[in-house]
């Protein structure tokens, strides 16, 4: 099993969610996050005063899939979140040792 974490733009969340649901991903966790990468934030104007926004708001999507579905899931996120602009985000894939469904005690892929 693998855990896929994707940091994407807010307005791409629905596109990513719908595309993952179409490929059969049955659950995900969404967290609103703030950060910066190469873009180093941006400046905005408020009431005539310019100020720096160092941490850009993004959305983190976390999903867990079995090993056979990792690449299709990554490709789906990549395709649906990409705009071609700096700040599109990142995808992280990590190994997952185990999953346990609290309600039933099921483990491994049965718990997904």
mmCIF file of C-alpha atoms in Angstrom:
data_model
loop_
_atom_site.group_PDB
_atom_site.id
_atom_site.type_symbol
_atom_site.label_atom_id
_atom_site.label_comp_id
_atom_site.label_asym_id
_atom_site.label_seq_id
_atom_site.Cartn_x
_atom_site.Cartn_y
_atom_site.Cartn_z
ATOM 1 C CA UNK A 1 0.000 0.000 0.000
ATOM 2 C CA UNK A 2 1.056 3.559 -0.632
ATOM 3 C CA UNK A 3 -0.010 6.920 0.702
ATOM 4 C CA UNK A 4 -0.262 9.660 -1.898
ATOM 5 C CA UNK A 5 -0.178 13.245 -0.693
ATOM 6 C CA UNK A 6 -0.865 15.965 -3.240
ATOM 7 C CA UNK A 7 -0.556 19.688 -2.567
ATOM 8 C CA UNK A 8 -2.713 21.494 -5.143
ATOM 9 C CA UNK A 9 -4.372 24.832 -5.818
ATOM 10 C CA UNK A 10 -7.735 25.406 -4.093
ATOM 11 C CA UNK A 11 -9.695 25.760 -7.301
ATOM 12 C CA UNK A 12 -8.356 22.422 -8.613
ATOM 13 C CA UNK A 13 -9.718 20.422 -5.659
ATOM 14 C CA UNK A 14 -13.056 19.543 -7.280
ATOM 15 C CA UNK A 15 -11.353 18.477 -10.528
ATOM 16 C CA UNK A 16 -8.944 16.203 -8.644
ATOM 17 C CA UNK A 17 -11.682 14.797 -6.376
ATOM 18 C CA UNK A 18 -13.974 14.000 -9.308
ATOM 19 C CA UNK A 19 -11.179 12.426 -11.368
ATOM 20 C CA UNK A 20 -10.091 10.216 -8.445
ATOM 21 C CA UNK A 21 -13.694 9.183 -7.773
ATOM 22 C CA UNK A 22 -14.080 8.201 -11.451
ATOM 23 C CA UNK A 23 -11.065 5.898 -11.176
ATOM 24 C CA UNK A 24 -12.535 4.231 -8.073
ATOM 25 C CA UNK A 25 -10.766 5.922 -5.161
ATOM 26 C CA UNK A 26 -13.298 5.564 -2.351
ATOM 27 C CA UNK A 27 -11.897 7.887 0.295
ATOM 28 C CA UNK A 28 -9.628 10.859 0.785
ATOM 29 C CA UNK A 29 -8.677 13.386 3.412
ATOM 30 C CA UNK A 30 -8.504 17.087 2.589
ATOM 31 C CA UNK A 31 -6.568 19.642 4.629
ATOM 32 C CA UNK A 32 -6.214 23.357 3.985
ATOM 33 C CA UNK A 33 -2.512 24.185 4.191
ATOM 34 C CA UNK A 34 -0.214 27.145 3.580
ATOM 35 C CA UNK A 35 3.316 27.109 2.271
ATOM 36 C CA UNK A 36 5.692 28.205 -0.426
ATOM 37 C CA UNK A 37 8.076 26.686 -2.904
ATOM 38 C CA UNK A 38 9.964 28.277 -5.740
ATOM 39 C CA UNK A 39 7.337 30.974 -6.159
ATOM 40 C CA UNK A 40 8.242 32.421 -2.716
ATOM 41 C CA UNK A 41 4.771 33.873 -2.181
ATOM 42 C CA UNK A 42 3.433 37.001 -3.865
ATOM 43 C CA UNK A 43 2.424 40.591 -3.160
ATOM 44 C CA UNK A 44 -1.126 41.926 -2.906
ATOM 45 C CA UNK A 45 -2.734 45.329 -2.482
ATOM 46 C CA UNK A 46 -5.149 46.056 0.359
ATOM 47 C CA UNK A 47 -6.596 49.548 0.773
ATOM 48 C CA UNK A 48 -3.762 51.047 -1.209
ATOM 49 C CA UNK A 49 -1.021 49.305 0.733
ATOM 50 C CA UNK A 50 1.110 46.588 -0.799
ATOM 51 C CA UNK A 51 1.940 43.645 1.423
ATOM 52 C CA UNK A 52 3.705 40.314 0.962
ATOM 53 C CA UNK A 53 1.909 36.983 1.212
ATOM 54 C CA UNK A 54 4.758 34.647 2.153
ATOM 55 C CA UNK A 55 2.691 31.492 2.583
ATOM 56 C CA UNK A 56 0.350 30.676 -0.268
ATOM 57 C CA UNK A 57 -2.899 28.841 0.603
ATOM 58 C CA UNK A 58 -3.174 25.356 -0.915
ATOM 59 C CA UNK A 59 -5.082 22.133 -0.335
ATOM 60 C CA UNK A 60 -3.463 18.838 0.699
ATOM 61 C CA UNK A 61 -5.205 15.702 -0.547
ATOM 62 C CA UNK A 62 -4.274 12.405 1.096
ATOM 63 C CA UNK A 63 -5.313 9.057 -0.353
ATOM 64 C CA UNK A 64 -4.231 5.469 0.273
ATOM 65 C CA UNK A 65 -4.205 2.941 -2.548
ATOM 66 C CA UNK A 66 -2.913 -0.563 -3.105
ATOM 67 C CA UNK A 67 0.360 -0.917 -5.015
ATOM 68 C CA UNK A 68 -1.275 -1.661 -8.391
ATOM 69 C CA UNK A 69 -3.239 1.609 -8.362
ATOM 70 C CA UNK A 70 -0.423 3.974 -7.375
ATOM 71 C CA UNK A 71 0.679 5.054 -10.848
ATOM 72 C CA UNK A 72 -2.866 5.490 -12.229
ATOM 73 C CA UNK A 73 -3.774 7.569 -9.153
ATOM 74 C CA UNK A 74 -0.645 9.735 -9.472
ATOM 75 C CA UNK A 75 -1.316 10.221 -13.203
ATOM 76 C CA UNK A 76 -4.921 11.204 -12.434
ATOM 77 C CA UNK A 77 -3.880 13.803 -9.856
ATOM 78 C CA UNK A 78 -1.174 15.138 -12.160
ATOM 79 C CA UNK A 79 -3.526 15.442 -15.122
ATOM 80 C CA UNK A 80 -6.391 17.035 -13.189
ATOM 81 C CA UNK A 81 -4.348 19.485 -11.058
ATOM 82 C CA UNK A 82 -1.901 20.742 -13.674
ATOM 83 C CA UNK A 83 -2.201 24.277 -15.054
ATOM 84 C CA UNK A 84 1.353 24.661 -16.335
ATOM 85 C CA UNK A 85 2.035 27.621 -14.035
ATOM 86 C CA UNK A 86 4.514 27.934 -11.190
ATOM 87 C CA UNK A 87 2.771 26.895 -7.969
ATOM 88 C CA UNK A 88 0.782 23.929 -9.315
ATOM 89 C CA UNK A 89 1.954 21.901 -6.315
ATOM 90 C CA UNK A 90 3.644 18.611 -5.529
ATOM 91 C CA UNK A 91 2.800 14.920 -5.216
ATOM 92 C CA UNK A 92 4.482 12.751 -2.586
ATOM 93 C CA UNK A 93 4.252 8.947 -2.543
ATOM 94 C CA UNK A 94 5.293 6.995 0.555
ATOM 95 C CA UNK A 95 5.151 3.388 1.704
ATOM 96 C CA UNK A 96 2.443 2.492 4.172
ATOM 97 C CA UNK A 97 3.151 -0.356 6.571
ATOM 98 C CA UNK A 98 -0.412 -1.124 7.553
ATOM 99 C CA UNK A 99 -3.976 0.170 7.609
ATOM 100 C CA UNK A 100 -6.513 -0.728 10.269
ATOM 101 C CA UNK A 101 -10.238 -0.005 10.110
ATOM 102 C CA UNK A 102 -11.195 0.958 13.645
ATOM 103 C CA UNK A 103 -14.838 -0.153 13.407
ATOM 104 C CA UNK A 104 -14.142 -3.741 12.291
ATOM 105 C CA UNK A 105 -10.468 -4.309 13.027
ATOM 106 C CA UNK A 106 -9.800 -5.207 9.364
ATOM 107 C CA UNK A 107 -6.217 -4.666 8.275
ATOM 108 C CA UNK A 108 -4.282 -4.169 5.075
ATOM 109 C CA UNK A 109 -6.091 -3.619 1.786
ATOM 110 C CA UNK A 110 -9.356 -4.933 3.280
ATOM 111 C CA UNK A 111 -9.379 -1.832 5.501
ATOM 112 C CA UNK A 112 -9.301 0.511 2.520
#
